[in-house]
Each structure stands twice: as structure tokens, then as C-alpha cells.
Coordinates of C-alpha atoms and ligand atoms in Angstrom, one line a residue:
M1 CA -10.3 -4.1 -11.0
K2 CA -7.8 -4.7 -8.1
K3 CA -6.8 -1.5 -6.4
K4 CA -3.2 -0.5 -7.1
T5 CA -0.8 -0.9 -4.2
D6 CA 0.5 2.4 -2.7
L7 CA 4.2 2.8 -2.3
F8 CA 5.7 5.1 0.4
V9 CA 9.4 5.9 -0.2
A10 CA 11.0 6.2 3.3
L11 CA 13.0 9.5 3.5
D12 CA 15.4 8.1 6.0
F13 CA 18.0 10.9 5.9
P14 CA 19.9 12.8 8.5
N15 CA 19.0 16.3 7.3
V16 CA 16.6 18.4 5.2
R17 CA 19.3 18.9 2.4
E18 CA 19.6 15.2 1.7
A19 CA 15.8 14.7 1.9
E20 CA 15.2 17.5 -0.5
L21 CA 17.8 16.1 -3.0
C22 CA 15.9 12.9 -3.0
L23 CA 12.5 14.7 -3.3
L24 CA 13.9 16.6 -6.3
E25 CA 14.7 13.4 -8.0
L26 CA 11.5 11.5 -7.2
S27 CA 8.6 13.9 -6.5
P28 CA 8.1 15.0 -10.1
F29 CA 6.6 11.6 -10.7
H30 CA 5.9 10.1 -7.3
R31 CA 3.9 11.8 -4.5
K32 CA 3.9 9.3 -1.5
F33 CA 6.7 9.5 1.1
K34 CA 7.4 8.5 4.6
V35 CA 9.0 10.6 7.3
G36 CA 10.4 8.6 10.2
L37 CA 12.3 9.3 13.4
E38 CA 15.6 10.4 12.0
L39 CA 14.4 13.0 9.5
Y40 CA 11.6 14.2 11.9
L41 CA 14.1 14.9 14.7
S42 CA 16.4 16.7 12.3
A43 CA 13.8 18.6 10.3
G44 CA 10.9 19.1 12.6
P45 CA 7.2 19.4 12.2
A46 CA 7.3 22.5 10.0
F47 CA 9.2 20.5 7.4
V48 CA 6.5 17.9 7.5
A49 CA 3.7 20.5 7.2
G50 CA 5.6 21.9 4.2
L51 CA 5.6 18.6 2.4
V52 CA 1.9 18.3 3.0
N53 CA 1.4 21.8 1.7
Q54 CA 3.2 20.8 -1.5
G55 CA 0.4 18.2 -2.0
L56 CA 2.6 15.2 -1.1
E57 CA 0.9 12.3 0.7
I58 CA 3.0 11.8 3.9
F59 CA 3.1 8.8 6.3
L60 CA 4.5 10.2 9.5
D61 CA 6.1 7.1 11.1
L62 CA 6.9 7.9 14.7
K63 CA 5.5 4.8 16.2
F64 CA 4.2 6.3 19.4
H65 CA 4.3 4.1 22.5
D66 CA 3.6 5.8 25.9
I67 CA 0.7 6.3 28.4
P68 CA -2.7 6.9 26.8
N69 CA -2.8 10.7 27.6
T70 CA 0.6 11.3 26.1
V71 CA 0.0 9.3 23.0
G72 CA -3.5 10.8 22.4
A73 CA -1.9 14.3 22.6
A74 CA 1.0 13.3 20.2
V75 CA -1.5 11.8 17.7
K76 CA -3.5 15.1 17.8
Q77 CA -0.3 17.0 16.9
A78 CA 0.5 14.6 14.1
A79 CA -3.0 14.7 12.6
Q80 CA -3.0 18.5 12.8
L81 CA 0.0 18.5 10.4
G82 CA -2.3 17.0 7.8
V83 CA -0.3 13.8 7.2
A84 CA -2.2 11.0 5.4
F85 CA -1.0 8.3 7.9
T86 CA 0.5 8.2 11.3
N87 CA 1.1 5.3 13.7
I88 CA 1.2 3.9 17.2
H89 CA 2.6 0.7 18.7
C90 CA -0.3 -1.7 19.4
G91 CA 1.9 -3.1 22.2
G92 CA 1.1 0.1 24.2
G93 CA -2.3 -1.4 25.1
K94 CA -5.9 -1.0 24.3
A95 CA -6.5 2.1 26.4
M96 CA -3.5 3.8 24.6
M97 CA -4.8 2.7 21.2
A98 CA -8.3 4.0 22.1
A99 CA -6.9 7.4 23.2
A100 CA -5.0 7.7 20.0
R101 CA -8.0 6.9 17.9
E102 CA -10.2 9.3 19.8
A103 CA -7.6 12.1 19.2
C104 CA -7.3 11.3 15.5
V105 CA -11.1 11.1 14.9
A106 CA -11.5 14.5 16.7
V107 CA -8.9 16.2 14.5
N108 CA -10.4 14.7 11.3
L109 CA -13.9 15.8 12.3
A110 CA -12.7 19.3 13.0
K111 CA -11.2 19.4 9.5
K112 CA -14.4 18.3 7.8
G113 CA -15.6 20.7 5.2
G114 CA -12.3 22.6 5.3
G115 CA -10.8 20.7 2.4
Q116 CA -7.8 19.7 4.6
P117 CA -6.4 16.2 4.2
T118 CA -7.6 13.8 7.0
T119 CA -5.3 11.3 8.8
R120 CA -5.5 7.5 9.0
L121 CA -4.2 5.9 12.2
L122 CA -2.3 2.6 11.9
G123 CA -1.1 0.2 14.6
V124 CA 2.4 -1.3 14.4
T125 CA 2.1 -5.0 15.2
V126 CA 5.5 -6.7 15.2
L127 CA 8.5 -4.9 13.7
T128 CA 9.7 -6.6 10.5
S129 CA 13.2 -6.7 12.0
L130 CA 12.1 -9.2 14.6
D131 CA 11.7 -13.0 14.3
D132 CA 10.3 -15.6 16.8
K133 CA 13.7 -15.9 18.6
A134 CA 14.0 -12.1 19.1
L135 CA 10.5 -11.9 20.4
E136 CA 11.2 -14.8 22.9
E137 CA 14.3 -12.8 24.1
V138 CA 12.1 -9.9 25.2
G139 CA 9.5 -12.2 26.9
F140 CA 7.0 -13.0 24.1
P141 CA 6.8 -16.7 23.9
R142 CA 4.4 -16.8 21.0
S143 CA 5.5 -16.7 17.4
A144 CA 5.7 -13.4 15.5
S145 CA 2.6 -14.4 13.4
A146 CA 0.5 -15.3 16.5
Q147 CA 1.5 -11.9 18.1
V148 CA 0.6 -10.1 14.9
K149 CA -2.8 -11.8 14.9
R150 CA -3.4 -10.9 18.5
L151 CA -2.5 -7.2 18.1
T152 CA -4.5 -7.0 14.8
D153 CA -7.6 -8.2 16.7
L154 CA -7.1 -5.4 19.2
A155 CA -6.5 -2.8 16.4
Q156 CA -9.8 -3.9 14.9
E157 CA -11.7 -3.8 18.2
V158 CA -10.5 -0.3 18.9
G159 CA -11.3 1.0 15.4
L160 CA -7.9 1.8 14.0
D161 CA -7.7 2.3 10.2
G162 CA -5.3 -0.6 9.8
V163 CA -2.0 -2.1 10.8
V164 CA 1.7 -2.2 9.9
C165 CA 2.8 -5.8 9.5
S166 CA 5.1 -8.0 7.3
A167 CA 3.8 -9.4 4.0
Q168 CA 4.0 -12.9 5.5
E169 CA 1.2 -12.1 7.9
L170 CA -1.3 -10.4 5.5
P171 CA -3.7 -13.4 5.2
L172 CA -3.8 -13.6 9.0
V173 CA -4.4 -9.9 9.3
Y174 CA -7.2 -9.9 6.8
S175 CA -8.8 -12.9 8.5
S176 CA -9.4 -10.8 11.6
F177 CA -9.6 -7.3 10.1
P178 CA -10.9 -7.5 6.5
G179 CA -11.2 -3.8 6.1
A180 CA -7.7 -3.0 7.3
Y181 CA -5.3 -0.7 5.5
T182 CA -2.2 -2.8 5.6
M183 CA 1.1 -1.0 5.5
V184 CA 4.0 -3.3 4.7
P185 CA 7.7 -2.6 5.3
G186 CA 10.5 -5.2 5.0
I187 CA 10.2 -5.0 1.2
R188 CA 13.2 -6.2 -0.8
P189 CA 13.4 -6.5 -4.6
S190 CA 15.0 -9.9 -5.2
Q191 CA 18.5 -8.6 -5.8
S192 CA 18.7 -6.3 -2.7
S193 CA 20.3 -7.0 0.6
P194 CA 17.9 -7.5 3.6
G195 CA 20.1 -5.3 5.9
D196 CA 18.5 -5.4 9.4
Q197 CA 15.1 -6.6 8.1
I198 CA 14.2 -10.2 8.7
R199 CA 10.5 -10.9 7.7
V200 CA 11.0 -9.7 4.1
A201 CA 9.1 -10.1 0.8
T202 CA 9.5 -8.8 -2.7
P203 CA 7.2 -6.0 -3.9
Q204 CA 5.3 -8.4 -6.1
E205 CA 4.9 -11.0 -3.2
A206 CA 3.5 -8.2 -1.0
R207 CA 1.2 -6.9 -3.7
N208 CA -0.1 -10.4 -4.5
A209 CA -0.7 -11.0 -0.8
G210 CA -3.0 -8.0 -0.8
A211 CA -0.8 -5.2 0.8
S212 CA -2.6 -1.8 0.7
G213 CA 0.7 0.1 0.9
L214 CA 4.4 -0.8 0.8
V215 CA 7.2 1.1 2.6
I216 CA 10.5 1.0 0.9
G217 CA 13.6 2.8 1.9
R218 CA 17.2 1.7 1.2
P219 CA 16.4 -0.3 -2.0
I220 CA 15.4 3.0 -3.5
T221 CA 17.2 5.7 -1.5
A222 CA 20.6 3.9 -1.5
A223 CA 20.4 3.0 -5.2
S224 CA 22.9 4.6 -7.6
D225 CA 20.0 5.6 -9.7
R226 CA 17.0 6.3 -7.4
K227 CA 14.6 7.3 -10.1
Q228 CA 15.2 4.0 -12.0
A229 CA 15.0 1.9 -8.8
L230 CA 11.7 3.5 -8.0
L231 CA 10.3 3.1 -11.6
D232 CA 11.4 -0.5 -11.7
I233 CA 9.4 -1.2 -8.5
L234 CA 6.4 0.9 -9.5
K235 CA 5.9 -1.0 -12.8
D236 CA 5.2 -4.2 -10.8
L237 CA 2.6 -2.7 -8.5
Ligands
C5P301 O1 15.3 0.8 4.2 P1 14.1 -0.1 4.5 O2 13.3 -0.4 3.3 O3 14.3 -1.3 5.4 O4 13.1 0.9 5.4 C1 12.0 0.5 6.0 C2 11.3 1.7 6.7 O5 10.1 1.2 7.3 C3 12.2 2.3 7.8 O6 12.0 3.7 7.7 C4 11.6 1.7 9.1 O7 11.7 2.6 10.1 C5 10.1 1.5 8.6 N1 9.4 0.5 9.4 C6 9.8 -0.8 9.5 N2 9.1 -1.8 10.2 C7 8.0 -1.4 10.8 C8 7.5 -0.1 10.6 C9 8.2 0.8 9.9 O8 10.9 -1.2 8.9 N3 7.3 -2.3 11.4

């Protein structure tokens, strides 16, 4: 049987109070959530560790991009929080990706036997808010899909657990990295507004293209009935 597609609800809120209100509504029946830059900066690592301790599966989406030593050290901290997933920008280069992987593997090894949750490391390829024109503006003449393919090849060579990409690039990603965990943002149920996302797909399209996990924020968190919005999406996965 085909594996079910995971769904991480993006807790993109400015403070703990709003995040907790959302968790109160959704966590009784859904256990996978994403903490990104906004909430992390407001709530801090202790809040993330608290979510992990409640048994929630957390994707810590801080998209590290710095020199190898700094990123390796940051990934070590993220993995020590016990999050299920964290990520780095593949554009930071192979040495940076390798340092991040080494740090993640070392923390996972140290946890072995202790029953603590291990962390998977994903590489962000090309943000789903960018198209070919936006890439050209910042000096990347190749198309978004060619750039995703190139960065996926590197992620696979370095030994990351998978990549973050749009649903449109999933066939390309699996052609070079068949075992990848593919985390797919830019998900919009057919009636929702794309907002700042450009390379979008519906939950069903992403699932049918083989996404391992979906990241969905505003279509759920900004809905008048969040519980119903999430249930409507989950029934199609
Ligand atoms: O509200 P929306 O569904 O657009 O939220 C998407 C979430 O996924 C945001 O938290 C955003 O930071 C994150 N994300 C993304 N594109 C990536 C990686 C993460 O949109 N490539």
C-alpha cells in the first residue's frame, strides 16, 4: 500500500499565545507541526523542546545558510532539541551541507538507545516563492527546475535525508535521489489564494506526485474554522 503523505501545519505566529491557541484546536487529532523563523524567534528553543516533549513531531524550519562551521554547530543545537526534521539551504555549498550532515549524524548516534527521537536533515533547493525570472534577477540563469535538480544531486551526494522542493519538481528530484524524503511547501487547496507562493500545487497533486510530506500554513491557520480546513485536507492524503 502507498505510504500516507505526512502533513506539517506551519505554526507561523508571532507569539506563543497564538501558537498555543492553534495547537489547542488541532493537536487533539493532529501531531505534526512546523516551527519557522517567526515563532522560533519569539518563543525560543525551550518552547520547541516543550512541543517535542508533548510527543509532537516537529519540523524546525530555520533554513540555515552560513559558513560550514557555523551551520554544523547550529544543526547540532537543532538536533539536540529532538525535532523530527530540520533544514539547511543547499545553496550554502557542499562543504556546508557536509558539516551539517556530520553534526546531525553525530547527535543521532549519541541518542541511540536512549529512546529519544532522531532528526532528519533536509536541504532547501529553490524556495517555492521563486520562479525562473526571480532566479535570473539574483544571477541564476538556469530555470528553477534545473536548479532544483542540481541542488538535489548535491544533497544526495552529501547524504542528506531529503530535500524541500515544489510539487512540480518531484519527478526530477526522485530521478536523481530516489530515496529522498521530499518536503513540499507551496500547497494550496484549489479555492485558496496563493499569497506570496508561486510554484504551487493542490494537496492531491502533491500527493499524487509522490510527496513524502506537505507543509501547509495559511490555508489552515488563516481559515475561519481551522479544524475543518485541516480535516478537509487530511481526508485527501
Ligand atoms: O502559508 P504557507 O502555506 O504559504 O506556508 C508555507 C510555509 O512553508 C512557510 O512557513 C514557509 O516559511 C515554509 N517554506 C516555504 N518554502 C520553502 C520552505 C519552507 O514556503 N522552500
